[in-house]
């Protein structure tokens, strides 16, 4: 017997089939999903199916009048979600999360970056929607004769459920504890599919909101014990060496360590920094530990010695939490604290978050004179930014802690002709080619800044700390990067590329290069100890980079880690010395530490646990 709405029901099969195949094609062409064996390829192939069958199967119970509309609208919405992931992935090499979607105030500022990421050929991502639309409009024959009986409808839904369990079963065998250990979104998407991943992400979001409501101080005890046990005392000779000096912190946008002492077209990329590190402590095994919150994550890590979150930007998701950040600590030691960044104050929710971190003043967009002439890419050019910032600095009370966040070396690395000091690299990848130009420009801006500091008399009584905030060149550009580095980019190399420069200049000290392995999380105790402030009682996961007793380790937000002996990434253990793969068991002790730290740090943030810190624990 033919069903009444048979034509519409036939669309179900059509819509499921088209989106299924499209999703798989997108997986293979637009995301870089690492497939290790046939089972993984099969999982990847089938993983969109169960969700699509379920969501389109709902149309069986929809009034036949509205059924076609439902199918087309659903198909369009799903395609849009898929496409949004594609665009996000092009730059961030990552999948969207709910918190990222709600960062709409950032979206309007993305301007030129977004246009670089979107092309007209992207309409191809919607070809199935066009096809569906065409079939409805012109009622093409083939879709008319695929009606489902009630029994078939039930079978269809049952099959979709069976597919879900089959998929989950396969995934579980490939990747045990998949859903409980979700550091890595790629693994999730690979195993349960992009659509289920989003549902899971929504579930996580609700869970984290509930976590704060349910948290109480008793959770802190274990974490406190861990932190106490891992406390590393400062190096005696350096403790307090910069007491009462100003602190100038410079967050260098997108600067990775590989540019230091390197050349492009036979010219130094960072001539000024190369010279400056001769008079400073330069850490060449220092890693960024940021997640989706990019610059804001780096700020969060540095100021709190806590890890950022594995999804979303903690600046957005937990700006109302209680923190014990550097500005707050320094406020109590008579410092004036400020952040200077010539972007909209609400970008990354800074205006709100800075209050929680204890900043006295945020010099943002409206504090700068910004015109078409002195802007490029994301806004005010770095040289102008520093020049105007020095004027602000002259007026703030001393001693101060001031953070400068640069902007010109930001994707897509645009630069005016007159600001180019080197020639672009010559690969097929425009992003990589231009990157060197803007890094070189930033280097020039830093030179100007240091000179200005000298001329206004601030250089001699300030410690100056420069660090790269996060990577600038994502894995999507490996090909051009292989050309530049003249080596293959294995996951091992890729992890090492997450090194960013850290330069600590202490007036009157010569300094040298230090190869201790650390990350942004270590900066808070390092800075406070130089200022002569004890951190023993602080809730921190980092340790003083100058201390000889510290363990050489950097834990990255995706669960990768680097020690003197091993490097762990993508579930594989490598020897740090040779880069060769070694038995995973060798990495296990550190893996435990990495998981514990990331887990504890997450608990502090999700539960807003620092609001209980320093209070007597409740005994009930
Ligand atoms: C924006 C600047 C850049 O204010 O910090 O942000 P990013 O995209 O690098 O996180
Ligand atoms: Mn940044």
Coordinates of C-alpha atoms and ligand atoms in Angstrom, one line a residue:
X1 CA 0.0 0.0 0.0
X2 CA 1.3 3.4 -0.9
X3 CA 1.4 6.1 1.8
X4 CA -0.3 9.4 1.3
X5 CA 2.8 11.5 1.8
X6 CA 5.0 9.1 -0.1
X7 CA 6.7 11.7 -2.2
X8 CA 7.8 13.6 0.9
X9 CA 8.9 10.4 2.6
X10 CA 11.1 9.6 -0.4
X11 CA 12.8 12.8 0.3
X12 CA 13.9 11.4 3.6
X13 CA 16.0 8.8 2.0
X14 CA 17.3 11.3 -0.5
X15 CA 18.2 13.9 2.2
X16 CA 19.8 11.3 4.5
X17 CA 21.8 9.9 1.6
X18 CA 23.0 13.2 0.2
X19 CA 24.0 14.6 3.6
X20 CA 25.7 11.4 4.6
X21 CA 27.9 11.3 1.5
X22 CA 28.5 15.0 1.7
X23 CA 29.6 14.8 5.4
X24 CA 32.0 12.1 4.5
X25 CA 33.4 14.0 1.6
X26 CA 33.8 17.1 3.9
X27 CA 35.6 14.9 6.4
X28 CA 38.1 13.8 3.8
X29 CA 38.6 17.2 2.1
X30 CA 38.1 19.9 4.7
X31 CA 39.3 18.4 7.9
X32 CA 42.6 16.8 8.6
X33 CA 41.4 13.6 10.4
X34 CA 44.2 11.2 11.1
X35 CA 43.1 7.7 10.0
X36 CA 45.3 4.8 11.2
X37 CA 43.5 1.7 10.0
X38 CA 40.5 0.3 8.1
X39 CA 38.3 0.1 11.1
X40 CA 38.8 3.8 11.7
X41 CA 38.0 4.6 8.1
X42 CA 34.8 2.5 8.4
X43 CA 33.8 4.3 11.6
X44 CA 34.4 7.6 9.9
X45 CA 32.3 6.6 6.9
X46 CA 29.3 5.4 8.9
X47 CA 29.3 7.9 11.7
X48 CA 27.1 10.5 10.3
X49 CA 24.4 8.0 9.2
X50 CA 22.6 7.1 12.5
X51 CA 22.1 10.8 13.4
X52 CA 20.9 11.7 10.0
X53 CA 18.4 8.8 9.9
X54 CA 17.1 9.8 13.3
X55 CA 16.7 13.5 12.6
X56 CA 15.1 13.0 9.2
X57 CA 13.1 10.0 10.4
X58 CA 11.3 12.4 12.7
X59 CA 9.5 13.7 9.6
X60 CA 7.4 10.5 9.5
X61 CA 5.5 11.9 12.4
X62 CA 5.2 15.4 11.0
X63 CA 2.0 16.5 9.3
X64 CA 2.5 15.6 5.6
X65 CA 1.8 19.3 4.8
X66 CA 4.9 20.4 6.6
X67 CA 7.1 17.4 5.9
X68 CA 8.9 18.8 2.9
X69 CA 9.6 22.0 4.7
X70 CA 11.0 20.2 7.7
X71 CA 13.3 18.1 5.5
X72 CA 14.6 21.0 3.6
X73 CA 15.0 23.2 6.6
X74 CA 16.8 20.4 8.6
X75 CA 19.1 19.7 5.7
X76 CA 19.9 23.4 5.4
X77 CA 20.6 23.8 9.1
X78 CA 22.8 20.7 9.3
X79 CA 24.7 21.9 6.2
X80 CA 25.2 25.3 7.8
X81 CA 26.6 23.7 11.0
X82 CA 28.9 21.5 8.9
X83 CA 30.0 24.5 6.9
X84 CA 30.6 26.6 10.1
X85 CA 32.9 23.9 11.3
X86 CA 34.7 23.9 8.0
X87 CA 35.4 27.7 8.2
X88 CA 36.4 27.5 11.8
X89 CA 38.7 24.6 11.0
X90 CA 40.4 26.5 8.3
X91 CA 42.0 28.7 10.8
X92 CA 41.8 27.1 14.1
X93 CA 42.3 23.5 13.1
X94 CA 39.6 22.6 15.5
X95 CA 35.9 21.9 15.7
X96 CA 33.3 24.4 17.0
X97 CA 32.0 24.1 20.6
X98 CA 28.9 25.7 22.2
X99 CA 30.9 28.4 24.1
X100 CA 32.8 29.4 20.9
X101 CA 29.4 29.9 19.2
X102 CA 28.3 32.3 21.9
X103 CA 31.4 34.4 21.5
X104 CA 29.5 36.5 19.0
X105 CA 31.0 39.7 20.2
X106 CA 34.2 38.5 18.7
X107 CA 32.7 37.5 15.4
X108 CA 32.0 41.1 14.4
X109 CA 35.6 41.9 14.9
X110 CA 36.9 39.1 12.8
X111 CA 36.2 41.1 9.6
X112 CA 39.1 40.5 7.2
X113 CA 40.0 37.2 8.7
X114 CA 36.6 35.7 7.8
X115 CA 36.7 37.0 4.3
X116 CA 40.1 35.4 3.9
X117 CA 38.5 32.1 5.1
X118 CA 35.5 32.1 2.8
X119 CA 35.3 31.7 -1.0
X120 CA 32.5 31.7 -3.5
X121 CA 33.2 28.1 -4.3
X122 CA 32.1 27.3 -0.8
X123 CA 28.6 27.2 -2.2
X124 CA 29.5 23.7 -3.2
X125 CA 29.1 22.8 0.4
X126 CA 25.4 23.4 -0.1
X127 CA 25.0 21.5 -3.4
X128 CA 22.8 18.8 -1.8
X129 CA 20.4 21.5 -0.5
X130 CA 20.2 23.0 -3.9
X131 CA 19.4 19.6 -5.3
X132 CA 16.7 18.9 -2.8
X133 CA 15.2 22.3 -3.5
X134 CA 15.3 21.6 -7.2
X135 CA 13.5 18.3 -6.8
X136 CA 10.7 19.8 -4.7
X137 CA 10.3 22.7 -7.1
X138 CA 10.2 20.6 -10.2
X139 CA 8.9 17.3 -8.7
X140 CA 11.3 15.2 -10.5
X141 CA 10.1 11.6 -11.2
X142 CA 12.6 9.4 -9.4
X143 CA 11.8 10.7 -6.0
X144 CA 8.1 10.0 -6.3
X145 CA 8.2 6.3 -6.1
X146 CA 10.0 5.6 -2.9
X147 CA 7.1 5.6 -0.4
X148 CA 7.5 3.9 3.1
X149 CA 4.8 1.8 4.8
X150 CA 4.3 2.3 8.5
X151 CA 6.3 -0.9 9.1
X152 CA 9.1 0.4 6.9
X153 CA 9.1 3.7 8.9
X154 CA 9.5 1.7 12.1
X155 CA 12.2 -0.4 10.6
X156 CA 14.0 2.8 9.4
X157 CA 14.0 4.2 13.0
X158 CA 15.1 0.9 14.4
X159 CA 17.9 0.7 11.9
X160 CA 19.0 4.2 12.9
X161 CA 19.2 3.1 16.6
X162 CA 21.0 -0.1 15.6
X163 CA 23.5 2.0 13.6
X164 CA 24.1 4.3 16.7
X165 CA 25.0 1.3 18.8
X166 CA 27.0 -0.3 16.1
X167 CA 28.9 2.9 15.7
X168 CA 29.4 3.4 19.4
X169 CA 30.5 -0.2 19.8
X170 CA 33.1 0.1 17.1
X171 CA 34.3 3.4 18.5
X172 CA 34.6 2.0 22.0
X173 CA 36.7 -0.9 20.8
X174 CA 38.9 1.5 18.8
X175 CA 39.1 4.0 21.6
X176 CA 38.2 2.9 25.1
X177 CA 36.8 5.6 27.5
X178 CA 36.1 7.8 24.5
X179 CA 33.5 10.0 26.1
X180 CA 35.2 10.3 29.5
X181 CA 38.5 11.5 28.1
X182 CA 37.7 14.2 25.7
X183 CA 40.8 16.3 25.4
X184 CA 40.9 15.9 21.7
X185 CA 37.9 16.9 19.6
X186 CA 39.4 15.3 16.5
X187 CA 39.2 11.9 18.1
X188 CA 35.6 12.5 19.1
X189 CA 34.5 13.6 15.6
X190 CA 36.4 10.7 14.1
X191 CA 34.6 8.2 16.3
X192 CA 31.1 9.4 16.9
X193 CA 30.8 11.9 14.0
X194 CA 30.5 15.6 13.8
X195 CA 26.7 15.7 14.6
X196 CA 26.8 13.4 17.6
X197 CA 29.8 15.4 18.7
X198 CA 27.8 18.6 18.8
X199 CA 25.1 16.9 20.9
X200 CA 27.7 15.6 23.3
X201 CA 29.2 19.1 23.5
X202 CA 25.8 20.5 24.4
X203 CA 25.6 17.9 27.1
X204 CA 29.0 18.9 28.4
X205 CA 27.9 22.5 28.5
X206 CA 24.9 21.8 30.7
X207 CA 27.0 19.6 32.9
X208 CA 29.5 22.3 33.5
X209 CA 26.8 24.8 34.5
X210 CA 25.5 22.2 36.9
X211 CA 29.0 21.6 38.3
X212 CA 29.3 25.1 39.8
X213 CA 25.9 24.9 41.5
X214 CA 26.8 21.6 43.1
X215 CA 30.5 22.3 44.0
X216 CA 31.5 22.8 47.6
X217 CA 34.9 23.5 49.3
X218 CA 35.5 19.8 50.1
X219 CA 36.6 19.2 46.6
X220 CA 39.6 21.5 47.2
X221 CA 41.3 19.2 49.7
X222 CA 42.8 16.8 47.2
X223 CA 43.8 19.5 44.8
X224 CA 45.4 21.5 47.6
X225 CA 47.4 18.4 48.6
X226 CA 48.6 17.9 45.1
X227 CA 49.6 21.5 44.6
X228 CA 51.4 21.6 48.0
X229 CA 53.3 18.4 47.2
X230 CA 54.5 19.8 43.9
X231 CA 55.5 23.2 45.1
X232 CA 59.1 24.1 44.1
X233 CA 61.0 26.7 46.1
X234 CA 62.6 29.6 44.2
X235 CA 66.2 29.9 43.3
X236 CA 67.7 31.8 46.2
X237 CA 70.0 34.1 44.2
X238 CA 67.1 35.3 42.1
X239 CA 64.3 35.6 44.7
X240 CA 63.5 39.2 45.0
X241 CA 66.1 40.4 42.5
X242 CA 63.5 42.6 40.9
X243 CA 61.7 43.7 44.1
X244 CA 59.6 46.8 43.5
X245 CA 60.6 47.0 39.9
X246 CA 58.0 47.7 37.2
X247 CA 56.9 44.6 35.3
X248 CA 56.4 45.0 31.6
X249 CA 54.8 41.9 30.1
X250 CA 54.6 41.7 26.3
X251 CA 52.3 39.2 24.7
X252 CA 53.7 38.8 21.2
X253 CA 50.8 37.8 18.9
X254 CA 51.2 34.5 17.1
X255 CA 55.0 34.4 17.5
X256 CA 56.4 30.8 17.5
X257 CA 59.9 30.0 18.6
X258 CA 61.1 28.8 15.2
X259 CA 61.5 32.4 13.9
X260 CA 64.1 33.2 16.5
X261 CA 67.6 33.2 15.0
X262 CA 66.1 32.0 11.7
X263 CA 66.3 33.6 8.3
X264 CA 63.9 34.2 5.4
X265 CA 65.5 34.9 2.0
X266 CA 68.8 35.2 3.8
X267 CA 67.6 37.9 6.2
X268 CA 67.0 37.6 9.9
X269 CA 63.3 37.5 10.8
X270 CA 63.8 38.8 14.3
X271 CA 67.1 40.8 14.3
X272 CA 66.1 42.9 17.3
X273 CA 65.0 39.9 19.4
X274 CA 68.1 38.0 18.4
X275 CA 70.2 40.8 19.9
X276 CA 67.9 41.3 22.9
X277 CA 68.1 37.7 24.0
X278 CA 71.9 38.1 24.3
X279 CA 71.2 40.4 27.3
X280 CA 68.3 38.4 28.7
X281 CA 67.3 35.0 29.9
X282 CA 65.9 33.3 26.9
X283 CA 63.9 30.0 27.3
X284 CA 64.0 28.1 24.1
X285 CA 61.9 25.1 25.3
X286 CA 58.9 27.1 26.4
X287 CA 55.5 26.0 25.2
X288 CA 52.1 27.8 24.8
X289 CA 49.3 25.9 26.5
X290 CA 46.3 27.6 25.0
X291 CA 43.1 26.0 23.7
X292 CA 40.2 27.6 21.9
X293 CA 40.5 30.9 23.7
X294 CA 43.8 31.7 22.0
X295 CA 45.2 35.1 23.2
X296 CA 42.8 35.2 26.1
X297 CA 43.8 31.7 27.1
X298 CA 47.4 32.7 27.2
X299 CA 46.5 35.7 29.4
X300 CA 44.5 33.4 31.7
X301 CA 47.4 30.9 32.0
X302 CA 50.0 33.5 32.7
X303 CA 48.0 35.5 35.3
X304 CA 46.6 32.4 37.2
X305 CA 49.0 29.5 36.6
X306 CA 45.9 27.5 35.8
X307 CA 45.2 25.7 32.6
X308 CA 42.6 27.1 30.2
X309 CA 39.6 24.9 29.4
X310 CA 39.5 22.2 26.8
X311 CA 36.5 23.8 25.1
X312 CA 35.6 27.4 24.8
X313 CA 37.4 30.4 26.2
X314 CA 37.5 30.6 30.0
X315 CA 37.5 34.4 29.6
X316 CA 33.9 33.9 28.3
X317 CA 32.7 30.9 30.2
X318 CA 33.9 31.6 33.7
X319 CA 34.5 35.3 33.9
X320 CA 32.5 35.6 37.2
X321 CA 34.7 33.1 39.0
X322 CA 36.9 34.0 42.0
X323 CA 40.6 34.1 41.0
X324 CA 43.8 34.8 42.7
X325 CA 45.6 36.3 39.7
X326 CA 48.9 38.2 39.4
X327 CA 47.2 41.7 39.3
X328 CA 45.3 40.9 42.5
X329 CA 48.5 39.6 44.3
X330 CA 50.5 42.6 43.1
X331 CA 47.7 45.1 44.1
X332 CA 48.3 43.8 47.6
X333 CA 52.0 44.6 47.2
X334 CA 51.5 48.2 46.2
X335 CA 51.5 47.7 42.4
X336 CA 49.4 49.5 39.9
X337 CA 48.2 47.0 37.3
X338 CA 47.1 47.6 33.7
X339 CA 46.5 45.8 30.5
X340 CA 47.1 47.7 27.2
X341 CA 45.6 46.4 24.0
X342 CA 44.2 48.5 21.1
X343 CA 41.2 46.4 20.4
X344 CA 37.5 46.6 21.5
X345 CA 37.4 46.2 25.2
X346 CA 34.8 43.5 24.9
X347 CA 36.9 41.3 22.7
X348 CA 37.4 38.0 24.5
X349 CA 35.2 39.5 27.2
X350 CA 38.3 41.2 28.5
X351 CA 36.4 44.2 30.1
X352 CA 34.5 41.8 32.3
X353 CA 37.3 39.2 32.9
X354 CA 39.9 41.8 33.8
X355 CA 37.8 42.9 36.8
X356 CA 37.8 39.4 38.1
X357 CA 41.6 39.2 37.6
X358 CA 42.0 42.4 39.5
X359 CA 43.4 44.8 36.8
X360 CA 43.2 48.5 37.9
X361 CA 43.0 49.8 34.3
X362 CA 42.4 48.5 30.8
X363 CA 43.7 50.8 28.1
X364 CA 41.7 49.6 25.1
X365 CA 40.5 50.8 21.7
X366 CA 39.0 54.1 23.0
X367 CA 42.3 55.0 24.7
X368 CA 44.2 55.1 21.4
X369 CA 44.1 57.4 18.4
X370 CA 43.3 55.0 15.6
X371 CA 42.9 56.0 12.0
X372 CA 42.9 54.4 8.6
X373 CA 46.5 55.5 8.2
X374 CA 47.9 53.9 11.3
X375 CA 45.8 50.7 11.0
X376 CA 46.3 47.4 9.2
X377 CA 44.6 44.0 9.4
X378 CA 43.1 43.7 12.9
X379 CA 43.6 47.4 13.9
X380 CA 46.3 49.7 15.2
X381 CA 49.7 48.9 13.9
X382 CA 52.1 47.7 16.6
X383 CA 54.6 50.5 16.2
X384 CA 51.9 53.1 16.8
X385 CA 50.5 51.0 19.6
X386 CA 53.7 51.0 21.5
X387 CA 54.4 54.7 20.8
X388 CA 51.0 55.7 22.2
X389 CA 51.2 53.1 25.0
X390 CA 54.4 54.6 26.4
X391 CA 52.6 57.9 26.8
X392 CA 50.0 56.0 28.9
X393 CA 52.7 54.4 30.9
X394 CA 54.3 57.7 31.8
X395 CA 51.2 58.6 33.7
X396 CA 50.4 55.5 35.7
X397 CA 51.5 55.1 39.3
X398 CA 54.8 53.2 40.0
X399 CA 55.6 50.5 40.4
X400 CA 53.3 49.0 37.8
X401 CA 52.6 45.6 36.2
X402 CA 51.6 46.4 32.6
X403 CA 50.7 43.9 30.0
X404 CA 51.0 44.8 26.3
X405 CA 49.1 42.7 23.8
X406 CA 50.3 43.2 20.2
X407 CA 48.1 42.7 17.2
X408 CA 49.7 43.2 13.8
X409 CA 51.2 39.7 13.5
X410 CA 47.7 38.2 13.5
X411 CA 46.2 36.0 10.8
X412 CA 45.9 36.7 7.9
X413 CA 49.2 38.6 8.4
X414 CA 48.4 41.7 6.4
X415 CA 50.9 44.5 6.1
X416 CA 51.3 47.7 4.1
X417 CA 54.1 47.9 1.5
X418 CA 56.0 50.6 3.5
X419 CA 56.1 48.4 6.6
X420 CA 57.8 45.4 5.0
X421 CA 61.4 44.9 6.1
X422 CA 61.9 41.5 4.4
X423 CA 60.7 39.8 1.3
X424 CA 57.9 37.2 1.7
X425 CA 58.7 33.5 1.7
X426 CA 58.1 31.9 -1.6
X427 CA 55.9 28.8 -1.1
X428 CA 52.4 28.2 -2.5
X429 CA 51.0 29.2 0.8
X430 CA 50.2 32.9 1.1
X431 CA 49.6 32.7 4.9
X432 CA 53.0 31.3 5.6
X433 CA 54.7 33.6 3.1
X434 CA 53.2 36.7 4.7
X435 CA 53.8 35.5 8.3
X436 CA 57.4 36.3 8.1
X437 CA 56.7 39.9 7.1
X438 CA 54.5 40.6 10.1
X439 CA 56.8 38.8 12.5
X440 CA 59.6 41.0 11.2
X441 CA 57.4 44.1 11.6
X442 CA 56.6 43.1 15.2
X443 CA 60.3 42.8 15.8
X444 CA 60.8 46.3 14.6
X445 CA 57.9 47.5 16.8
X446 CA 59.6 45.9 19.8
X447 CA 62.8 47.7 19.0
X448 CA 61.0 51.0 18.9
X449 CA 59.3 50.2 22.2
X450 CA 62.5 49.4 24.0
X451 CA 64.1 52.6 22.7
X452 CA 61.1 54.6 23.9
X453 CA 61.3 53.0 27.3
X454 CA 64.9 54.0 27.5
X455 CA 64.1 57.6 26.5
X456 CA 61.4 58.0 29.1
X457 CA 63.6 56.4 31.8
X458 CA 61.5 53.3 32.4
X459 CA 63.9 50.8 31.0
X460 CA 66.3 50.6 33.9
X461 CA 63.8 50.0 36.6
X462 CA 61.6 47.5 34.8
X463 CA 61.8 43.8 34.2
X464 CA 60.7 43.0 30.7
X465 CA 59.1 39.7 29.9
X466 CA 58.2 38.8 26.3
X467 CA 56.4 35.6 25.3
X468 CA 54.5 34.3 22.3
X469 CA 50.8 33.9 23.0
X470 CA 50.1 30.8 20.8
X471 CA 50.9 29.4 17.4
X472 CA 50.5 31.5 14.3
X473 CA 50.8 28.8 11.7
X474 CA 48.4 25.9 12.2
X475 CA 48.9 22.4 11.0
X476 CA 46.9 23.3 7.9
X477 CA 50.0 24.9 6.6
X478 CA 52.3 21.9 7.1
X479 CA 53.3 21.7 3.5
X480 CA 54.8 25.2 3.3
X481 CA 56.2 24.8 6.8
X482 CA 58.0 21.7 5.7
X483 CA 59.5 23.7 2.9
X484 CA 60.7 26.4 5.3
X485 CA 62.0 24.1 7.9
X486 CA 63.4 21.6 5.4
X487 CA 62.1 18.7 7.4
X488 CA 59.0 16.5 7.6
X489 CA 56.4 17.6 10.0
X490 CA 55.5 14.5 12.0
X491 CA 53.2 14.8 15.0
X492 CA 56.4 14.9 17.0
X493 CA 57.7 18.0 15.1
X494 CA 54.3 19.5 15.2
X495 CA 54.2 19.4 19.0
X496 CA 57.7 20.9 19.2
X497 CA 56.4 23.7 16.9
X498 CA 54.1 24.7 19.8
X499 CA 57.2 26.3 21.4
X500 CA 56.9 30.1 21.7
X501 CA 59.8 32.3 22.8
X502 CA 60.1 33.4 26.4
X503 CA 62.5 36.2 27.1
X504 CA 63.1 37.6 30.6
X505 CA 65.1 40.8 30.8
X506 CA 66.3 41.8 34.2
X507 CA 68.1 45.2 34.4
X508 CA 71.7 44.8 35.3
X509 CA 71.8 41.1 34.6
X510 CA 73.4 39.6 31.5
X511 CA 71.3 36.4 31.3
X512 CA 71.8 33.5 29.0
X513 CA 69.8 30.8 27.1
X514 CA 68.0 28.3 29.3
X515 CA 66.7 25.0 27.9
X516 CA 64.5 24.0 30.8
X517 CA 61.2 22.7 29.5
X518 CA 58.2 24.7 30.7
X519 CA 55.1 26.6 29.6
X520 CA 53.0 29.7 30.1
X521 CA 51.7 28.1 33.3
X522 CA 55.1 28.6 34.9
X523 CA 55.2 32.3 34.5
X524 CA 53.2 33.3 37.5
X525 CA 55.5 31.8 40.1
X526 CA 58.5 32.8 38.0
X527 CA 57.5 36.5 38.0
X528 CA 56.3 36.6 41.6
X529 CA 59.5 35.1 42.8
X530 CA 61.6 37.6 40.9
X531 CA 59.6 40.3 42.7
X532 CA 60.3 38.6 46.0
X533 CA 56.8 37.4 46.6
X534 CA 56.3 33.8 47.9
X535 CA 53.9 31.6 46.1
X536 CA 53.9 28.6 48.5
X537 CA 50.2 29.2 49.5
X538 CA 49.1 29.8 45.9
X539 CA 46.8 27.4 44.0
X540 CA 49.1 27.0 41.0
X541 CA 50.1 24.3 38.6
X542 CA 53.3 25.9 37.4
X543 CA 56.7 26.2 38.9
X544 CA 59.5 28.8 38.9
X545 CA 61.4 28.4 35.6
X546 CA 64.6 29.5 37.2
X547 CA 64.5 26.9 40.0
X548 CA 66.9 24.0 39.5
X549 CA 64.7 21.7 41.5
X550 CA 61.8 21.9 39.1
X551 CA 60.7 19.0 36.9
X552 CA 61.2 19.7 33.2
X553 CA 57.7 19.3 31.8
X554 CA 55.1 21.2 29.7
X555 CA 51.6 19.8 29.5
X556 CA 49.6 21.1 26.6
X557 CA 45.9 21.6 26.7
X558 CA 45.1 18.7 24.4
X559 CA 46.9 16.3 26.8
X560 CA 50.1 16.2 24.9
X561 CA 53.2 16.7 27.0
X562 CA 56.9 17.2 26.7
X563 CA 59.6 16.1 29.1
X564 CA 63.4 15.8 28.8
X565 CA 63.0 12.1 27.8
X566 CA 59.6 11.8 26.2
X567 CA 57.2 13.6 24.1
X568 CA 53.6 12.4 24.1
X569 CA 51.0 13.4 21.5
X570 CA 48.1 11.8 19.7
X571 CA 48.2 8.8 21.9
X572 CA 51.8 8.1 20.9
X573 CA 55.0 8.2 22.9
X574 CA 58.2 9.5 21.3
X575 CA 61.7 9.8 22.5
X576 CA 62.5 13.5 23.1
X577 CA 66.1 12.9 21.9
X578 CA 65.5 11.0 18.7
X579 CA 61.9 11.8 17.8
X580 CA 61.4 8.1 17.3
X581 CA 58.2 6.4 18.5
X582 CA 58.8 4.4 21.7
X583 CA 56.7 2.1 23.8
X584 CA 53.7 3.9 25.2
X585 CA 54.3 2.5 28.7
X586 CA 57.3 4.8 29.0
X587 CA 55.1 7.8 28.8
X588 CA 52.5 6.5 31.3
X589 CA 53.9 8.1 34.6
X590 CA 53.8 11.5 33.0
X591 CA 50.5 10.9 31.3
X592 CA 49.1 10.3 34.8
X593 CA 50.5 13.7 35.9
X594 CA 49.2 15.5 32.9
X595 CA 45.7 14.1 33.3
X596 CA 45.7 14.8 37.0
X597 CA 46.7 18.4 36.5
X598 CA 44.4 19.2 33.7
X599 CA 41.6 17.5 35.6
X600 CA 42.3 19.4 38.8
X601 CA 42.6 22.7 37.0
X602 CA 39.2 22.0 35.2
X603 CA 37.6 21.2 38.6
X604 CA 38.8 24.5 40.0
X605 CA 37.3 26.4 37.1
X606 CA 34.1 24.5 36.6
X607 CA 33.4 24.4 40.3
X608 CA 34.6 28.0 40.9
X609 CA 36.5 26.4 43.7
X610 CA 38.8 29.3 44.5
X611 CA 35.7 31.0 46.1
X612 CA 36.2 28.5 48.9
X613 CA 40.0 28.8 49.1
X614 CA 41.4 30.2 52.3
X615 CA 38.1 29.5 54.1
X616 CA 37.7 26.8 56.7
X617 CA 36.4 23.7 55.0
X618 CA 32.9 22.7 55.8
X619 CA 32.9 19.4 57.5
X620 CA 29.5 18.1 56.4
Ligands
LIG1 C1 42.2 40.2 19.9 C2 43.6 39.7 19.9 C3 43.7 38.5 19.0 O1 42.0 41.2 20.9 O2 43.9 39.4 21.2 O3 43.1 37.4 19.4 P1 43.4 35.9 19.0 O4 42.6 35.7 17.8 O5 44.8 35.8 18.7 O6 42.9 35.1 20.2
LIG2 MN1 46.6 35.9 19.7

